[in-house]
mmCIF file of C-alpha atoms in Angstrom:
data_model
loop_
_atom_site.group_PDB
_atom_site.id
_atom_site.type_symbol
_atom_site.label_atom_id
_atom_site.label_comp_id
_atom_site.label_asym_id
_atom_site.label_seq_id
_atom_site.Cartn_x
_atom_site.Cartn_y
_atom_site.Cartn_z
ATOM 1 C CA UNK A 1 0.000 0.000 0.000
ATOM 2 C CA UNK A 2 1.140 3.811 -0.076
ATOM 3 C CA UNK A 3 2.317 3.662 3.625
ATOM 4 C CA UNK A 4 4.740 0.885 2.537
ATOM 5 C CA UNK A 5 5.936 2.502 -0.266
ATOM 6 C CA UNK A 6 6.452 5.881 2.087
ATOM 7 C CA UNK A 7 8.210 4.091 4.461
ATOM 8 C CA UNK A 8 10.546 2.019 1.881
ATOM 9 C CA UNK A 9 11.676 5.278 0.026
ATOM 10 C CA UNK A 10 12.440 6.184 3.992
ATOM 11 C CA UNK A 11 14.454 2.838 4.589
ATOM 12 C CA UNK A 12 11.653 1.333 6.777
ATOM 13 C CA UNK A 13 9.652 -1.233 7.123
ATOM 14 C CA UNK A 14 5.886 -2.569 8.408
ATOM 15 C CA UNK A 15 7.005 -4.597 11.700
ATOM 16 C CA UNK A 16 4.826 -6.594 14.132
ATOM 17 C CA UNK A 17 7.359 -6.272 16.591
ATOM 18 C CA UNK A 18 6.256 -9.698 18.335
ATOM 19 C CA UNK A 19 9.752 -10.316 18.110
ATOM 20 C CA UNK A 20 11.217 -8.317 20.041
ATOM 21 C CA UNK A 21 11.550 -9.159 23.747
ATOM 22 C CA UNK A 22 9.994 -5.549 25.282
ATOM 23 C CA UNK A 23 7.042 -6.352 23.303
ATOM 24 C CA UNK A 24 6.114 -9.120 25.919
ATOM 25 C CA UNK A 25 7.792 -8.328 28.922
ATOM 26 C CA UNK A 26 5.837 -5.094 28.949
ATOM 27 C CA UNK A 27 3.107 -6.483 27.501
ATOM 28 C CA UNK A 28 3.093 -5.039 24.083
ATOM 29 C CA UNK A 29 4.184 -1.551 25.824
ATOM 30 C CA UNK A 30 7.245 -0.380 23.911
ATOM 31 C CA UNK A 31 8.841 2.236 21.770
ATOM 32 C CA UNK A 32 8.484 2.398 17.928
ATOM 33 C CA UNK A 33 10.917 1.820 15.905
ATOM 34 C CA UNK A 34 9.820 4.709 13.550
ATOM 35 C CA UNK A 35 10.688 8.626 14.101
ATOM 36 C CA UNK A 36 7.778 10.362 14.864
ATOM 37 C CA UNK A 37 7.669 11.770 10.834
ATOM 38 C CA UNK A 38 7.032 7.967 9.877
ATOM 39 C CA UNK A 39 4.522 7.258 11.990
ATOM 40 C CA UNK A 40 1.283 5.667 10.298
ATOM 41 C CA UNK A 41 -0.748 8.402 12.275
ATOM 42 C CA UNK A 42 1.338 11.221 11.611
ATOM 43 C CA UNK A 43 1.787 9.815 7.518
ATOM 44 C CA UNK A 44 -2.729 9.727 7.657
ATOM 45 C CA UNK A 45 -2.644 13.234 8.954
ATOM 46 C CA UNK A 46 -0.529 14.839 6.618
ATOM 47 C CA UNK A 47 -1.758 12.889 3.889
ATOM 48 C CA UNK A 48 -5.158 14.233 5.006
ATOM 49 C CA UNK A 49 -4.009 18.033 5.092
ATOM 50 C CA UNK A 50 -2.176 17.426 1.342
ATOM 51 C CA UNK A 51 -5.183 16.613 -0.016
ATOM 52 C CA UNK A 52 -7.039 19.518 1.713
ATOM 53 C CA UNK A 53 -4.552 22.103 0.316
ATOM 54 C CA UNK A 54 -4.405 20.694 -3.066
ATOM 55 C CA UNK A 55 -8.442 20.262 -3.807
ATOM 56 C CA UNK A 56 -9.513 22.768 -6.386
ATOM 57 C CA UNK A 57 -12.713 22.287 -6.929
ATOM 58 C CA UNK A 58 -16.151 24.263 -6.447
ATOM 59 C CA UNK A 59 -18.369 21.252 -4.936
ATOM 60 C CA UNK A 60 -18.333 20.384 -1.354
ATOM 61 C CA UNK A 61 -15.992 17.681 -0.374
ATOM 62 C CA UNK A 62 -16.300 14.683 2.404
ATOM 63 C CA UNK A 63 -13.162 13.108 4.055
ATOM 64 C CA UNK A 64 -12.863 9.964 6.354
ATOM 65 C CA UNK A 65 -9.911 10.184 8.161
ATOM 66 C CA UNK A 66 -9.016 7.024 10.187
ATOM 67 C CA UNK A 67 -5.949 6.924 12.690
ATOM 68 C CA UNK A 68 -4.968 3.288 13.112
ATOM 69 C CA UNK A 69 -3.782 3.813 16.482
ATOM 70 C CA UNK A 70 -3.719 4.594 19.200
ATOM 71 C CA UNK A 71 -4.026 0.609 19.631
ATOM 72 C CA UNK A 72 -1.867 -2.186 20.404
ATOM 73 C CA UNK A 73 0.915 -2.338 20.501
ATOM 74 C CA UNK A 74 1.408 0.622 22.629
ATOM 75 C CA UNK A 75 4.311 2.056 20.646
ATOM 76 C CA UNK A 76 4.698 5.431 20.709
ATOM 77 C CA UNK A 77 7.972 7.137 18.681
ATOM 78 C CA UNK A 78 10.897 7.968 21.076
ATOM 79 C CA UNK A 79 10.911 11.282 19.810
ATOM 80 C CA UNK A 80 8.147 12.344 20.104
ATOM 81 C CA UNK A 81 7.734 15.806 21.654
ATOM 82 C CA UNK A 82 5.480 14.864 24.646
ATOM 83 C CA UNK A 83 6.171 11.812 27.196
ATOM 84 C CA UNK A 84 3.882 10.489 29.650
ATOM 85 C CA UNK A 85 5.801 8.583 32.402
ATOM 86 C CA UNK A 86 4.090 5.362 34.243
ATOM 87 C CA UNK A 87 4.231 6.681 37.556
ATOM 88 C CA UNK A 88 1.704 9.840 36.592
ATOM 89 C CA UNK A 89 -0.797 7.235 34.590
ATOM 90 C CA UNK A 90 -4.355 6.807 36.967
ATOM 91 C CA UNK A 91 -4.592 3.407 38.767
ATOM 92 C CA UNK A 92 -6.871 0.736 36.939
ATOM 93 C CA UNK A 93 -10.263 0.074 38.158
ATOM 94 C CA UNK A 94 -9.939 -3.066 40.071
ATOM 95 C CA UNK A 95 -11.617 -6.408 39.126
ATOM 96 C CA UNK A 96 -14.662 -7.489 40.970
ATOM 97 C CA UNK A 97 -14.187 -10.890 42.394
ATOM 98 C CA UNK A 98 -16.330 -13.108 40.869
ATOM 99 C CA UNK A 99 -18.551 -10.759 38.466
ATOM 100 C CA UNK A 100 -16.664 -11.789 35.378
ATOM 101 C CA UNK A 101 -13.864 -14.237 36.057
ATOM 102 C CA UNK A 102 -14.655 -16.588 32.242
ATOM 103 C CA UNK A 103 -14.485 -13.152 30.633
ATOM 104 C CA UNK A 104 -11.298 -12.582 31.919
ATOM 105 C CA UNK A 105 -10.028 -16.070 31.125
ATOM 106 C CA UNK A 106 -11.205 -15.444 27.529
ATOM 107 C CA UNK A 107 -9.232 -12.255 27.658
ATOM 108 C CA UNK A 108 -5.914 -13.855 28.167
ATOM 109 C CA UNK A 109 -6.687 -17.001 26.209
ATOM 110 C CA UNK A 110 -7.976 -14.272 23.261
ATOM 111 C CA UNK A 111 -4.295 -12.806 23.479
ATOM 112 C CA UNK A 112 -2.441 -15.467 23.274
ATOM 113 C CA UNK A 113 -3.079 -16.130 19.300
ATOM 114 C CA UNK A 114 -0.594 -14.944 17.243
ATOM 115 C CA UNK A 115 -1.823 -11.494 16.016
ATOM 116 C CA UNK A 116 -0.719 -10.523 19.288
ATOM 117 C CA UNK A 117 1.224 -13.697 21.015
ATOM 118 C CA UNK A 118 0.871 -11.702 24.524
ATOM 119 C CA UNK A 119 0.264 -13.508 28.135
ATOM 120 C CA UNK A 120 -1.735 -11.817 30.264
ATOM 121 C CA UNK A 121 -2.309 -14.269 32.754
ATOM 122 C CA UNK A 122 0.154 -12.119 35.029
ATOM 123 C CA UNK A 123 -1.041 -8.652 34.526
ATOM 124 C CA UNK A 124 0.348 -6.464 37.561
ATOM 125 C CA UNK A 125 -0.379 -2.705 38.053
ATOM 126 C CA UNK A 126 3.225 -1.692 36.798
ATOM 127 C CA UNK A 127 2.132 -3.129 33.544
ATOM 128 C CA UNK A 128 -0.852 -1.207 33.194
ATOM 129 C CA UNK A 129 0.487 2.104 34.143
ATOM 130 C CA UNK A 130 3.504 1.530 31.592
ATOM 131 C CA UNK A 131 0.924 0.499 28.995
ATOM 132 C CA UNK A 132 -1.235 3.713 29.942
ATOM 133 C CA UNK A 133 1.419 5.859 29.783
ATOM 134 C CA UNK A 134 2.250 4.475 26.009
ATOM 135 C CA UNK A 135 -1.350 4.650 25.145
ATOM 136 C CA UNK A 136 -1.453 8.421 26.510
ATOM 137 C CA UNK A 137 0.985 9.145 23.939
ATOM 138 C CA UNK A 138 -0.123 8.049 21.397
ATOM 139 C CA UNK A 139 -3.729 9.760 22.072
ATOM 140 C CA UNK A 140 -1.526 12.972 22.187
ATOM 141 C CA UNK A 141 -0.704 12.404 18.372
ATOM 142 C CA UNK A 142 -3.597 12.407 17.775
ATOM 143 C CA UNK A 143 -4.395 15.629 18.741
ATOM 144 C CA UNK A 144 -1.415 16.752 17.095
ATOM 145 C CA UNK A 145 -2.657 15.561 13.035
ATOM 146 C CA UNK A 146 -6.245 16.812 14.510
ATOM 147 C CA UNK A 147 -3.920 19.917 14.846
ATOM 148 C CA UNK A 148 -2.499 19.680 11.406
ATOM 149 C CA UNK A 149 -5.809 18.691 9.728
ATOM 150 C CA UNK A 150 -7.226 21.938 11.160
ATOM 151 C CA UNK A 151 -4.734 24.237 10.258
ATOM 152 C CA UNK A 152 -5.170 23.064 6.541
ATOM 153 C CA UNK A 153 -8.565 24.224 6.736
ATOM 154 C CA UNK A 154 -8.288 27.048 7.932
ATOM 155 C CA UNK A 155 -5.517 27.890 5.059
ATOM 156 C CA UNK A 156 -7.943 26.885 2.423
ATOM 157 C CA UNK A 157 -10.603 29.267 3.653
ATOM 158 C CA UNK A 158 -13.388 26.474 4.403
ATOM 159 C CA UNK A 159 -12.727 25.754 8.920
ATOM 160 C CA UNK A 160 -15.827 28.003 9.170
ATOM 161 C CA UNK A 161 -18.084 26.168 6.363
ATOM 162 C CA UNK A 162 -17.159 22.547 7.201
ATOM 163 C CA UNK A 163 -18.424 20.405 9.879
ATOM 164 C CA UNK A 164 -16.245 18.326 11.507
ATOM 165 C CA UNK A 165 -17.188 14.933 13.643
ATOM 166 C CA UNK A 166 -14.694 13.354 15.567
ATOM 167 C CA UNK A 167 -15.158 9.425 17.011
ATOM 168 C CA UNK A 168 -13.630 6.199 17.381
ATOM 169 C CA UNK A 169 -14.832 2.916 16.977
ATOM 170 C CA UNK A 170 -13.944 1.629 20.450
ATOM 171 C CA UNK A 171 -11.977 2.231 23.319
ATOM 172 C CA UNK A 172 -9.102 0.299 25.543
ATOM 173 C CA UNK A 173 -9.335 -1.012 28.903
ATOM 174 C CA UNK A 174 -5.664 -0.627 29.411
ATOM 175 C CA UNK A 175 -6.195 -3.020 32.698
ATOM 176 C CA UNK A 176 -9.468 -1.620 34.196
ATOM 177 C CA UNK A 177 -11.110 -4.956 35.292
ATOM 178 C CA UNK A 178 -7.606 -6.333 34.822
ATOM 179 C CA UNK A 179 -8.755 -6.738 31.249
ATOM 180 C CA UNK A 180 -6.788 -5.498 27.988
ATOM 181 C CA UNK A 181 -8.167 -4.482 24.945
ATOM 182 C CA UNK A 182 -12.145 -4.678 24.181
ATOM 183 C CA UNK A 183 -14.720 -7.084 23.689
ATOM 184 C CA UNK A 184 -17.268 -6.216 26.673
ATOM 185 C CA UNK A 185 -19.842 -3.727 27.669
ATOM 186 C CA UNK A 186 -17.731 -2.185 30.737
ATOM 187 C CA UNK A 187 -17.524 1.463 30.251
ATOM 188 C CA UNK A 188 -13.756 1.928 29.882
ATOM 189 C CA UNK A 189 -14.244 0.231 26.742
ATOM 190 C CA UNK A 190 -17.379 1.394 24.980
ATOM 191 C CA UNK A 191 -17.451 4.781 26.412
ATOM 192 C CA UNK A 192 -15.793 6.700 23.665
ATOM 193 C CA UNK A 193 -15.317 9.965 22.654
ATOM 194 C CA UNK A 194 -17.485 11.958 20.290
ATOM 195 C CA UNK A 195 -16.679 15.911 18.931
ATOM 196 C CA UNK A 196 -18.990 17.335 16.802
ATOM 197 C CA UNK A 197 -18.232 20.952 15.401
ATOM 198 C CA UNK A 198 -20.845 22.661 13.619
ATOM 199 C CA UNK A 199 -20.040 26.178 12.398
ATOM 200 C CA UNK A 200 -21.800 28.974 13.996
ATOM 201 C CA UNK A 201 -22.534 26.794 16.811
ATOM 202 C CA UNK A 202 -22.219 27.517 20.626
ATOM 203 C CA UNK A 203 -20.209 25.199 22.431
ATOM 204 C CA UNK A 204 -22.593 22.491 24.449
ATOM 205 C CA UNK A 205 -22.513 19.111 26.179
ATOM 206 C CA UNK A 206 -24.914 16.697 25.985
ATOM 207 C CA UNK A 207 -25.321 14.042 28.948
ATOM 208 C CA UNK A 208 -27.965 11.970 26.396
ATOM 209 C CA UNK A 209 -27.509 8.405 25.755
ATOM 210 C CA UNK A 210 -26.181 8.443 21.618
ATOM 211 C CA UNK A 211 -24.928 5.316 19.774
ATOM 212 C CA UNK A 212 -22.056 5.481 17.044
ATOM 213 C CA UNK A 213 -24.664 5.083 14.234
ATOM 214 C CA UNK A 214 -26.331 8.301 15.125
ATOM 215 C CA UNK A 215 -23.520 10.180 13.265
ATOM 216 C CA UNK A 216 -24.697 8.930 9.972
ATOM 217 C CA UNK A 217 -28.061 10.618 10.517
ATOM 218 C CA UNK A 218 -26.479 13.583 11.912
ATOM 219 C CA UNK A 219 -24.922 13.640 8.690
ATOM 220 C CA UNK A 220 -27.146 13.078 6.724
ATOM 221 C CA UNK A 221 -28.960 16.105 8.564
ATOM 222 C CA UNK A 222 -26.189 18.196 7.818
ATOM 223 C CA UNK A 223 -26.101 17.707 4.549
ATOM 224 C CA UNK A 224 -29.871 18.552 3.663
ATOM 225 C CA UNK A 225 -30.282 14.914 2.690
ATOM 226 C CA UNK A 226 -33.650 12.786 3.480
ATOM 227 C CA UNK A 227 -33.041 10.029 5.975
ATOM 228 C CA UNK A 228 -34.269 6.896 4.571
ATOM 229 C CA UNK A 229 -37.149 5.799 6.216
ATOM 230 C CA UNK A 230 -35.009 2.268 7.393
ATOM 231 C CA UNK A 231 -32.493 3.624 8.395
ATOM 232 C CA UNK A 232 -32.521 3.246 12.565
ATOM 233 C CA UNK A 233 -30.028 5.845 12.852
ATOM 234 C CA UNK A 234 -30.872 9.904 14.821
ATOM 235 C CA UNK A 235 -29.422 12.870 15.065
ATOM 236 C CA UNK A 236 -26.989 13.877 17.523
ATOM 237 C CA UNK A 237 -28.835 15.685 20.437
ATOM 238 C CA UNK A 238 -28.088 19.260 21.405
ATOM 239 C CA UNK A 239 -27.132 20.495 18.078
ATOM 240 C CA UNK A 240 -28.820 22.933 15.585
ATOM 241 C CA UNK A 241 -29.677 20.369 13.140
ATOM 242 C CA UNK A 242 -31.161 17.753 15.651
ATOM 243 C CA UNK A 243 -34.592 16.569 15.185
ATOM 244 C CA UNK A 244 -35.149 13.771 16.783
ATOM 245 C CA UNK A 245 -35.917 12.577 20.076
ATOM 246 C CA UNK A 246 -33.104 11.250 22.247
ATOM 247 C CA UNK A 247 -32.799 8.009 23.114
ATOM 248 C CA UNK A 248 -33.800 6.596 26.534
ATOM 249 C CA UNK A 249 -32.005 2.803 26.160
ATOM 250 C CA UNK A 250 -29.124 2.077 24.314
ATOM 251 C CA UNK A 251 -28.247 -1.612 22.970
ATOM 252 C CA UNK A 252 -24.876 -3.463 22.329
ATOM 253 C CA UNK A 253 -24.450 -6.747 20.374
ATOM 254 C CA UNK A 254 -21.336 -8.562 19.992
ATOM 255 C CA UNK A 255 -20.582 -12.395 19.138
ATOM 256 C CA UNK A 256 -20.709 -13.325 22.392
ATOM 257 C CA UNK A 257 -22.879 -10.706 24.360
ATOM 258 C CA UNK A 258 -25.719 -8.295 24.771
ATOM 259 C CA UNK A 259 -26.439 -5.342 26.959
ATOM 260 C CA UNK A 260 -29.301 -2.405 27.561
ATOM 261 C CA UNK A 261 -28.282 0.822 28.716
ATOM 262 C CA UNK A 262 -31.172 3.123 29.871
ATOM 263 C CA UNK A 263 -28.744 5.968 31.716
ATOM 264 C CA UNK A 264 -29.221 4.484 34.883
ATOM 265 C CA UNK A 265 -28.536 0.822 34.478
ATOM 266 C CA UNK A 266 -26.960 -1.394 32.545
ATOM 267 C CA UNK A 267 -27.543 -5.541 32.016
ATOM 268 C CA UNK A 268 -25.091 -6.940 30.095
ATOM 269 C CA UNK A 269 -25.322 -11.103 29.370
ATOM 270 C CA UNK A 270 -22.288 -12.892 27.905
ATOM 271 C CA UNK A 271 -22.315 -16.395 26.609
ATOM 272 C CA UNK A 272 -19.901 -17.452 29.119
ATOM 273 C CA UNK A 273 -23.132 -17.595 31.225
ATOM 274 C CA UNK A 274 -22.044 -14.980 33.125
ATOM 275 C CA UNK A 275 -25.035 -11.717 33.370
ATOM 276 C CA UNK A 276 -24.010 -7.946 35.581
ATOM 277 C CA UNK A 277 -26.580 -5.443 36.659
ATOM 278 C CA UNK A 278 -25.057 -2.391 37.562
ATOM 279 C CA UNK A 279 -25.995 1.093 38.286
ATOM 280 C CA UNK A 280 -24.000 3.657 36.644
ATOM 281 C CA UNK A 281 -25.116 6.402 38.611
ATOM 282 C CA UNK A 282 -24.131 5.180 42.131
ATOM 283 C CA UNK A 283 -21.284 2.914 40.690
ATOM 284 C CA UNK A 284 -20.174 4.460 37.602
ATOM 285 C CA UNK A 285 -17.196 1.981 37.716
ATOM 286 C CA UNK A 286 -18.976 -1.026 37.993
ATOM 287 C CA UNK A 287 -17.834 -2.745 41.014
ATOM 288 C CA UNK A 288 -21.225 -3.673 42.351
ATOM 289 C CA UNK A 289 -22.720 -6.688 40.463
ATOM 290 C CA UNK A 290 -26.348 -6.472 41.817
ATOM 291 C CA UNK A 291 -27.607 -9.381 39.173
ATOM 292 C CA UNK A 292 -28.879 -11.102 42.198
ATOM 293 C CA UNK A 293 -30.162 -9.141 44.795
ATOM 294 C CA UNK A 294 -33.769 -9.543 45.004
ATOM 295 C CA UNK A 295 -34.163 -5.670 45.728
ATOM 296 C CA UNK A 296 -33.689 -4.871 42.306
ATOM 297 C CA UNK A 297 -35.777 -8.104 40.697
ATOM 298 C CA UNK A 298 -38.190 -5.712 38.867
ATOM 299 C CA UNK A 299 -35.541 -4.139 37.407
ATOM 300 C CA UNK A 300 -33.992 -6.904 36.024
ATOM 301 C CA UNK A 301 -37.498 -8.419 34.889
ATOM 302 C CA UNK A 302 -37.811 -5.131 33.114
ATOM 303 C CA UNK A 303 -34.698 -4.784 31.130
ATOM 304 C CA UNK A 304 -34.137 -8.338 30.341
ATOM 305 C CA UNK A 305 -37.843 -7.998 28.547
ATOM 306 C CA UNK A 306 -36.628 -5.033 26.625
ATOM 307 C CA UNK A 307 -33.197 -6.907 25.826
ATOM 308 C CA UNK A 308 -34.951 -9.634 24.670
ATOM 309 C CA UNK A 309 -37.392 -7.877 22.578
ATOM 310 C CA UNK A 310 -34.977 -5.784 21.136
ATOM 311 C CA UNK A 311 -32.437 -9.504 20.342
ATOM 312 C CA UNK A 312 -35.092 -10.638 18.447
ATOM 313 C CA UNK A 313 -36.730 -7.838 16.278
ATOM 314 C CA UNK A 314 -33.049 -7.365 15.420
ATOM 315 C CA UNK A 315 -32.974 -11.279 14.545
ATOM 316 C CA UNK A 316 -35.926 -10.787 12.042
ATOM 317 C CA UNK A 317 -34.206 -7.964 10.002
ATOM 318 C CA UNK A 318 -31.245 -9.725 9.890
ATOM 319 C CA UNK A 319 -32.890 -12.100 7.773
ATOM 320 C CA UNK A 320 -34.893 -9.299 5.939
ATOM 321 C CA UNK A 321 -32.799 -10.911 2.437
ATOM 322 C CA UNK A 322 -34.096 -14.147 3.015
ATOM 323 C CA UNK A 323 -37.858 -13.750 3.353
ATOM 324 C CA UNK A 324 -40.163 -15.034 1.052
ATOM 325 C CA UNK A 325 -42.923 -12.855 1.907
ATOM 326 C CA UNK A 326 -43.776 -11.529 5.226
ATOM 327 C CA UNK A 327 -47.129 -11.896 7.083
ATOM 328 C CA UNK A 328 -50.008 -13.996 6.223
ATOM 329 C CA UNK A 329 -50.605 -14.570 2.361
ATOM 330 C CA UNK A 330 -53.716 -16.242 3.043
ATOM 331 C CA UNK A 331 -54.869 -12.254 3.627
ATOM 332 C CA UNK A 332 -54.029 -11.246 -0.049
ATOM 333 C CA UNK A 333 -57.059 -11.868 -1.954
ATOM 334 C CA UNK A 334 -54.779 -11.981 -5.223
ATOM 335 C CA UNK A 335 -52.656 -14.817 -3.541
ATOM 336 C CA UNK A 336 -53.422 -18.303 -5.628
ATOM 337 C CA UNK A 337 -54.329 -16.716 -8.517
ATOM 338 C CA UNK A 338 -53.104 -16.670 -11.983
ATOM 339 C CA UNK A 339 -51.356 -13.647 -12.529
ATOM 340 C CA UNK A 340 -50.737 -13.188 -8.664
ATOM 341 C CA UNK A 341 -46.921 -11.251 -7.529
ATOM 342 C CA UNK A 342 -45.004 -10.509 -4.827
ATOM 343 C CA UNK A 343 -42.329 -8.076 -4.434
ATOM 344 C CA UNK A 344 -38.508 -9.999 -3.808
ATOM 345 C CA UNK A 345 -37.460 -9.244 -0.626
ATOM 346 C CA UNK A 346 -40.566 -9.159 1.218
ATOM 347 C CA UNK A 347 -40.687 -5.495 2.572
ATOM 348 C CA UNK A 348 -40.234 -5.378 5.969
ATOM 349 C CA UNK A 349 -41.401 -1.768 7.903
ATOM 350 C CA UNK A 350 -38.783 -1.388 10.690
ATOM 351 C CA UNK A 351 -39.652 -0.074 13.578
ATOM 352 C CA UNK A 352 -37.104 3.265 15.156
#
């Protein structure tokens, strides 16, 4: 790809680095091998603001940047311009005995394949702070090609006329739970950030529950486009263009787990068997598993219904493709008859 090429003409290489021995006795927490200039992040950004500069044309443009890190490894360049040191890193939420110990196991098992060859079975709080400390830096590059992005904008003339949304697809436990990675419904993994810059626009902060596919609406919205009426996707609320009403549950699905967030709590159920209630706003860092406290029984009842409901309507539109027809033919007074037709997929109204 172009990166390789850019980093051949440079004398580089791609690298897993799995082979070199920092890589696991810090636990993938190590310095690059690259300068800082042949980074892959710092190579998107400028690539990004090239483009910007260069575009001459008179229609309005859309650009997806994506940063590849930060992510494992932690590897930020050793000359970089800012350094976080272990010893100033936050201390990782501790695991709750017994909550989620097959998670965990799947965790280290999950890390031991050879994309990332890594044993985690020890996993001490030195680790984790060296790891966040890595991770930290490479978050602060970020900001940096956000920096450089911005800049370009604002040299073409168009910061004030473009809208700018900044996400990421997922976040890191860096040890919280004594966990690494993703792959769960805890908070310091699927609590992300989300930046949304509309021109014109007073700064604001929303404390409304939002899922990542509520930026393509937003979008959308944005751009004076209709939202197709399908399309189970809102706009962002608190800004200028929002028109929808905010959500009061949010879902998650993964291979091997579910959850329901309604602001207050949070059931998640994972196929290891294991199920956690929590409430965020009395134990935002989810060391209280009240699953079985008969206190809160309704509660459960409650969102396990909606959970369910929610599995399952999602079940039938996954197999929207594969219907025949939906409903009962028998209610078609055409249906039997010569001449009779049905429409291929069956249409299926979905339900926001």
């Amino acid at each position: 790809d172009d990166y390789h090429h850019f980093l051949a003409a440079r004398g580089y290489t791609k690298r897993s680095m799995i082979d070199d021995p920092s890589y696991h006795q810090n636990h993938m927490a190590l310095i690059s091998p690259l300068p800082y200039e042949c980074t892959v992040d710092h190579w998107v950004g400028v690539q990004t603001a090239n483009w910007i500069a260069k575009y001459d044309g008179d229609d309005p443009f859309a650009i997806m940047v994506g940063f590849p890190g930060p992510h494992c490894p932690y590897d930020p360049p050793g000359d970089f311009p800012e350094v976080f040191q272990p010893d100033s890193m936050p201390a990782s939420i501790p695991e709750a005995e017994g909550d989620t110990p097959l998670l965990r196991q799947n965790n280290v098992d999950g890390n031991k394949r050879p994309w990332n060859g890594v044993d985690y079975t020890e996993f001490t709080e030195e680790h984790k702070k060296k790891i966040r400390a890595h991770y930290a830096g490479l978050v602060k590059g970020i900001d940096y090609e956000i920096g450089l992005i911005l800049e370009s904008l604002q040299a073409k003339g168009v910061l004030d006329n473009t809208i700018i949304i900044f996400a990421t697809d997922h976040a890191d436990y860096l040890g919280d739970h004594n966990l690494i990675g993703k792959a769960s419904f805890y908070e310091t993994c699927m609590n992300i950030p989300l930046l949304v810059r509309v021109p014109g626009m007073e700064p604001t902060v929303s404390d409304e529950l939002v899922e990542l596919r509520d930026v393509t609406a937003t979008m959308l919205a944005c751009a004076g486009v209709d939202r197709p009426e399908n399309m189970d996707s809102r706009t962002l609320p608190g800004l200028s263009i929002s028109s929808d009403e905010p959500r009061d549950r949010i879902y998650g699905l993964l291979t091997d787990g579910w959850m329901i967030n309604d602001g207050t709590w949070k059931l998640a159920k994972y196929a290891t068997g294991e199920n956690v209630l929590f409430n965020m706003e009395n134990d935002p860092t989810e060391q209280y598993n009240l699953i079985e406290d008969p206190q809160y029984a309704e509660t459960l009842a409650r969102l396990d219904i909606d959970l369910t409901t929610y599995v399952m309507e999602e079940m039938r539109h996954s197999m929207f493709d594969r219907l025949a027809h939906a409903g009962d033919m028998s209610q078609d007074p055409a249906f039997g008859r010569e001449g009779w037709q049905q429409p291929f997929p069956a249409p299926v109204e979905y339900v926001n």
